C-alpha positions as a Python dict, from the first residue, in 0.01 Angstrom:
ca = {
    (1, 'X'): (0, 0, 0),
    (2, 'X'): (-374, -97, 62),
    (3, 'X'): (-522, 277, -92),
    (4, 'X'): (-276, 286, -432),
    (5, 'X'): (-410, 599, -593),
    (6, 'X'): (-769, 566, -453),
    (7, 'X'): (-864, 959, -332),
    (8, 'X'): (-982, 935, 21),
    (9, 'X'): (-1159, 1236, 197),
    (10, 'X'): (-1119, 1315, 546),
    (11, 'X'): (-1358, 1543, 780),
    (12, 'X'): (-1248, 1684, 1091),
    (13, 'X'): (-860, 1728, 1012),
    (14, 'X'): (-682, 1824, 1310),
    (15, 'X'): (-389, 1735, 1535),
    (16, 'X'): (-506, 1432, 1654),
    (17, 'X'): (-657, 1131, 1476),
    (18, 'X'): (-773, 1328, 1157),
    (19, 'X'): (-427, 1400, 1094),
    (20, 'X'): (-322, 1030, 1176),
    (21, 'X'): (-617, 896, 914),
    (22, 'X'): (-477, 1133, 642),
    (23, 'X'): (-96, 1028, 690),
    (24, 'X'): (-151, 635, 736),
    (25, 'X'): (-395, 671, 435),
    (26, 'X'): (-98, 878, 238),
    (27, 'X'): (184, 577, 361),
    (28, 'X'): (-74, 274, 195),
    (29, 'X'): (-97, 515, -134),
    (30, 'X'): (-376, 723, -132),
    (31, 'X'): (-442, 1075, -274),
    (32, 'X'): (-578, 1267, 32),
    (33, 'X'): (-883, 1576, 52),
    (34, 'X'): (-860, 1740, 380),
    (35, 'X'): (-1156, 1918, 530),
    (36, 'X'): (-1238, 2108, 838),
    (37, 'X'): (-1315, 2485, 903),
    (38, 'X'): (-919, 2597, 1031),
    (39, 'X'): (-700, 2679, 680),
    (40, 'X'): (-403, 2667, 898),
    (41, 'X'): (-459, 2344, 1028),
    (42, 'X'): (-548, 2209, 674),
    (43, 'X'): (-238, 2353, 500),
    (44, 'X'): (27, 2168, 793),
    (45, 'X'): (-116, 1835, 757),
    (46, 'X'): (-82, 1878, 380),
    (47, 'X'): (232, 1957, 392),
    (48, 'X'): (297, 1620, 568),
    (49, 'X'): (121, 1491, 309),
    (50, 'X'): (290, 1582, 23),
    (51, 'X'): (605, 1491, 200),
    (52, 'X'): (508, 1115, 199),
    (53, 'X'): (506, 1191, -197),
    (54, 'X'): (105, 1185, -240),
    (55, 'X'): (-117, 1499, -372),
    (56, 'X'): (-302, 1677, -86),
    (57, 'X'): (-618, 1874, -183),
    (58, 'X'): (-702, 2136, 108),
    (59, 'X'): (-1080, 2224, 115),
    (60, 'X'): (-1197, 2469, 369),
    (61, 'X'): (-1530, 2344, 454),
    (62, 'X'): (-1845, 2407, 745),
    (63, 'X'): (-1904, 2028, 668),
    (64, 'X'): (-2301, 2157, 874),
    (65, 'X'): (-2347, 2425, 573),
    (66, 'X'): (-2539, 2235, 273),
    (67, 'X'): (-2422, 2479, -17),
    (68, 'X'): (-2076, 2471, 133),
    (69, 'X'): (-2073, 2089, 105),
    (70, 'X'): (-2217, 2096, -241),
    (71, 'X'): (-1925, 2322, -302),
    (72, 'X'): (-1674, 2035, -151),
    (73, 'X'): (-1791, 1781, -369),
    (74, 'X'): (-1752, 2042, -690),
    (75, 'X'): (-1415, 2121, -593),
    (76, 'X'): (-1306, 1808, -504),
    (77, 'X'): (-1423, 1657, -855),
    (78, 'X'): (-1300, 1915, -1042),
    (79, 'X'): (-945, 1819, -865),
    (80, 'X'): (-956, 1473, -889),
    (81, 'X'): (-1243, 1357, -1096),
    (82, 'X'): (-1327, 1069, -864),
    (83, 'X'): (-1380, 973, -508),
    (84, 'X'): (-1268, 613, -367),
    (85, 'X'): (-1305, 702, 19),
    (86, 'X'): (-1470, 945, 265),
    (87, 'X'): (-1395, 934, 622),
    (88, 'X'): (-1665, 1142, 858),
    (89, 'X'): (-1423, 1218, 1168),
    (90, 'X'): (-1519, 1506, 1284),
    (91, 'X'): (-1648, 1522, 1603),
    (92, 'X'): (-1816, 1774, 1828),
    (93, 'X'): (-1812, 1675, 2186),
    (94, 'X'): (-2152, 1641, 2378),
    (95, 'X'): (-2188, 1823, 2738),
    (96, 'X'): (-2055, 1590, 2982),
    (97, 'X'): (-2396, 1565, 3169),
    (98, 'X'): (-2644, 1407, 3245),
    (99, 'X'): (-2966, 1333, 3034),
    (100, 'X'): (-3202, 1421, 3345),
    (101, 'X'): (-3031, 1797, 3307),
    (102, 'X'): (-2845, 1852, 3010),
    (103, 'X'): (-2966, 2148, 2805),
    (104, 'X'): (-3157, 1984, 2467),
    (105, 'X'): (-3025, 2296, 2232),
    (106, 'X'): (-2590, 2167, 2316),
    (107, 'X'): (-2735, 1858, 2223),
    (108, 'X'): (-2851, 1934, 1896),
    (109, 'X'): (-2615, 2100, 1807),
    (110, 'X'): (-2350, 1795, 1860),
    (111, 'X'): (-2576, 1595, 1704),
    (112, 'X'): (-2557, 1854, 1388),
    (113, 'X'): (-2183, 1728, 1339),
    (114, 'X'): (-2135, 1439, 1517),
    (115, 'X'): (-2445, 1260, 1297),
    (116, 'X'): (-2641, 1493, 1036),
    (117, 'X'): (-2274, 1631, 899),
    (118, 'X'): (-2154, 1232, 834),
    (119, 'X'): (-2494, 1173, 635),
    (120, 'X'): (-2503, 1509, 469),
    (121, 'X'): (-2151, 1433, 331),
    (122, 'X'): (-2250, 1050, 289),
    (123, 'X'): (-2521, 1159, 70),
    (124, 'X'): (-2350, 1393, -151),
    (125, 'X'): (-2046, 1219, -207),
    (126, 'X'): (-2270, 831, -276),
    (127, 'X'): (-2264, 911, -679),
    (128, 'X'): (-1918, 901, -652),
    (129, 'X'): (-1849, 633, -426),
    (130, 'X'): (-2107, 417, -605),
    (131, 'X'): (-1912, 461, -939),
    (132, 'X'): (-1605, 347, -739),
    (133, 'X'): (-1751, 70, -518),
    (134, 'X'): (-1577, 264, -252),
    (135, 'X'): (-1608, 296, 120),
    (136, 'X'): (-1739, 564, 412),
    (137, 'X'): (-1597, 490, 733),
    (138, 'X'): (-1759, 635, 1034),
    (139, 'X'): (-1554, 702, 1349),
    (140, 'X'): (-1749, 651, 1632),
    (141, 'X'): (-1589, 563, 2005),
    (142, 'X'): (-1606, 286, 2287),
    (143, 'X'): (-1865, 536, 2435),
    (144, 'X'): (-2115, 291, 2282),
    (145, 'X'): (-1986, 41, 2500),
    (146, 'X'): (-2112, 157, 2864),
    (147, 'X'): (-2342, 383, 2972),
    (148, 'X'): (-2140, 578, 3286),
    (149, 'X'): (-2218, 913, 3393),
    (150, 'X'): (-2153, 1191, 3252),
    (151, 'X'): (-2185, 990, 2885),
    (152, 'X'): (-2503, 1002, 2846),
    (153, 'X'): (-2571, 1265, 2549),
    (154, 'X'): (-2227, 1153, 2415),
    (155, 'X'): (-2327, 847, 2383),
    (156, 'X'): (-2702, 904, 2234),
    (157, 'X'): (-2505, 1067, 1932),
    (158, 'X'): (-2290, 779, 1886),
    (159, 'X'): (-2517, 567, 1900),
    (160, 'X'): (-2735, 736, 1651),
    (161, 'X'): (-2409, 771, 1394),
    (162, 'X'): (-2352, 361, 1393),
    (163, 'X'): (-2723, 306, 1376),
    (164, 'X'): (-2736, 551, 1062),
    (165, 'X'): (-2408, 385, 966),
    (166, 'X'): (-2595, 36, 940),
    (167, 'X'): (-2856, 167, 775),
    (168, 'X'): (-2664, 334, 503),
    (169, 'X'): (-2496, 0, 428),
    (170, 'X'): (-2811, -174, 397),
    (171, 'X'): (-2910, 113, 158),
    (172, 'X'): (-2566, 144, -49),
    (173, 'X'): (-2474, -169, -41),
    (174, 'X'): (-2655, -289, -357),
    (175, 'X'): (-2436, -10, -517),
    (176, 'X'): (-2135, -112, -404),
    (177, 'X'): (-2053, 76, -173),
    (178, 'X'): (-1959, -44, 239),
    (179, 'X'): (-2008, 177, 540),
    (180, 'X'): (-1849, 39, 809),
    (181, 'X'): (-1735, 238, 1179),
    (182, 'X'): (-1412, 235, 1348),
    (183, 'X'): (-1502, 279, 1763),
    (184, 'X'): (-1184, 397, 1946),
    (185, 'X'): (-1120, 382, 2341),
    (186, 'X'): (-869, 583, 2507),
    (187, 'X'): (-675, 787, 2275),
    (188, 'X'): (-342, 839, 2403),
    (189, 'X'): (-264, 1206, 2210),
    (190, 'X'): (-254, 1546, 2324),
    (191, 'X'): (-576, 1590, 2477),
    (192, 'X'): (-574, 1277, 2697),
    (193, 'X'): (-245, 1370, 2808),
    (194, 'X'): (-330, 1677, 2871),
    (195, 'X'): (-572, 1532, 3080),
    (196, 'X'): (-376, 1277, 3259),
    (197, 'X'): (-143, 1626, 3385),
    (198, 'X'): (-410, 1766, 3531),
    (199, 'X'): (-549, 1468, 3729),
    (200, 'X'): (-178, 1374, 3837),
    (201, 'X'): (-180, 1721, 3934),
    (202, 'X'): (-473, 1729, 4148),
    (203, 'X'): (-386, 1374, 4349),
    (204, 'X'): (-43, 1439, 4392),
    (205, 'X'): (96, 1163, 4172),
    (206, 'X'): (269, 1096, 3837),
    (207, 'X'): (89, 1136, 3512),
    (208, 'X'): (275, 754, 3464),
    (209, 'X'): (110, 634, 3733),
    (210, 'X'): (-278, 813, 3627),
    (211, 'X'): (-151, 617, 3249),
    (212, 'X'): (-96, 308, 3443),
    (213, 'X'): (-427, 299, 3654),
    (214, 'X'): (-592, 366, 3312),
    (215, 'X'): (-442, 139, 3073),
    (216, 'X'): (-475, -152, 3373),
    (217, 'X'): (-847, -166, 3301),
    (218, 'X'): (-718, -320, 2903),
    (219, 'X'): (-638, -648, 2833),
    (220, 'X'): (-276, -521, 2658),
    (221, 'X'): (-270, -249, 2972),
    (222, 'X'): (-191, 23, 2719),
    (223, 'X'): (-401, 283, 2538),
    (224, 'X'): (-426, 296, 2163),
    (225, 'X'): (-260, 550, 1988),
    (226, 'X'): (-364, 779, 1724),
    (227, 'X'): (-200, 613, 1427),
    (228, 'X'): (-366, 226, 1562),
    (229, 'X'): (-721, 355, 1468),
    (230, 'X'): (-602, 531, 1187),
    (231, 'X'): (-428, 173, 1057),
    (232, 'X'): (-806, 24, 1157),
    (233, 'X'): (-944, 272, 922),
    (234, 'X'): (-701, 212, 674),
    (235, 'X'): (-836, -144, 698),
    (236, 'X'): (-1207, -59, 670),
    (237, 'X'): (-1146, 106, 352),
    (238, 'X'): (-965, -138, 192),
    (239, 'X'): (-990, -419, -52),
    (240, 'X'): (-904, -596, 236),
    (241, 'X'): (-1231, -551, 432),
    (242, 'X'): (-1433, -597, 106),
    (243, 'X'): (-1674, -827, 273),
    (244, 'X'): (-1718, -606, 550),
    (245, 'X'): (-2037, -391, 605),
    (246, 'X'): (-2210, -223, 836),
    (247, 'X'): (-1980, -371, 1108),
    (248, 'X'): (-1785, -159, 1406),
    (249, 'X'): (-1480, -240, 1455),
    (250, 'X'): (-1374, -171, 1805),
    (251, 'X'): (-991, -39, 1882),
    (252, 'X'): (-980, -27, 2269),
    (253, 'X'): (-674, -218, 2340),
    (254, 'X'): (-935, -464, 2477),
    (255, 'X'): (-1065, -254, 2777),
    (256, 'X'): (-1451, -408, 2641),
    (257, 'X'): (-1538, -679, 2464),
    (258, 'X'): (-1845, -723, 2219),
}
């Protein structure tokens, strides 16, 4: 029970790993504030939520909408009167090109989420935090790690979230507060499943046998699951890690080494 009644808020709640962070977060205690645009989406998770026996605050937010995230923070301390934790997951993905040729407006507009959403929300929710000597934990990805085509642009964004992410704990930390990122490899949920069909598909082969090839270029030749960066993030907010700032804490099942 690392999170015992601390109130953690989560961006980018979906299927995948936001839904992992809020349920791992609920098992170790925590009150949870779930945020993304899709009600729906929101409202399922919760449900989960409150079925682990913690309180689940739904907040439909455009987390790139300034007024709306003023709103979040209004609502969410009117709920709880305190925040211990915020989580920036969500993620828009970056075209898959090249930086020679990819258009500069798709860019931008990753970069709107993927970096000037996680310090918009960092920013208005520091008060808070600072009372609590609480914790933001960035998600970032192993993306940082290499630099193969089509990346590129993917990789300029994360790059640019753990180098605001450092510089946020150098600001905040003399208030208390740590900023740390969590940098995941292969995912092995829906999507990369999904994708792991369609390649089996298109070579004639088993989607075991794609996994296999995969997970043989990791040290523990497996791919991490959703809920083993969720447990990392779990970690990072934690008294546990209360040393720990500015640091990224890679979950790749050991397919790169820092």
């Amino acid at each position: 029970m690392l999170l015992t009644d601390k109130v953690v808020v989560v961006s980018g709640i979906g299927p995948g790993l936001g839904r992992s962070i809020a349920l791992q977060s609920a098992k170790n205690g925590a009150d949870l504030v779930l945020v993304s645009r899709t009600k729906e989406r929101l409202d399922a998770v919760a449900d989960e939520v409150r079925a682990l026996g913690r309180s689940a605050f739904v907040v439909p937010t455009d987390i790139n909408d300034d007024s709306a995230c003023v709103e979040l923070v209004d609502r969410v301390l009117g709920e709880y009167g305190h925040v211990d934790v915020l989580v920036n997951n969500a993620f828009a993905i970056p075209p898959l090109k090249g930086l020679l040729d990819v258009d500069f407006d798709a860019v931008r507009a990753s970069m709107e989420t993927n970096v000037f959403a996680a310090l918009r929300l960092s920013r208005l929710f520091a008060p808070q935090l600072a009372a609590a000597r609480g914790a933001i934990v960035m998600i970032n990805s192993s993306v940082l790690r290499h630099s193969g085509l089509p990346y590129g642009p993917y990789k300029m964004t994360k790059a640019a979230l753990l180098a605001m992410a450092q510089a946020l704990a150098t600001e905040l930390g003399p208030r208390g507060v740590r900023v740390n990122s969590v940098a995941p490899g292969w995912i092995y949920a829906e999507m990369v499943q999904a994708l792991f069909d369609y390649q089996a598909g298109k070579r004639g082969i088993t989607a075991k046998e794609v996994y296999d090839e995969t997970a043989a270029a990791c040290d523990l030749r497996r791919l991490p699951v959703p809920d083993s960066i969720a447990d990392a993030v779990v970690f990072m907010a934690s008294s546990m890690a209360r040393d720990i700032t500015g640091h990224c804490l890679d979950v790749n099942a050991g397919e790169f080494h820092v």
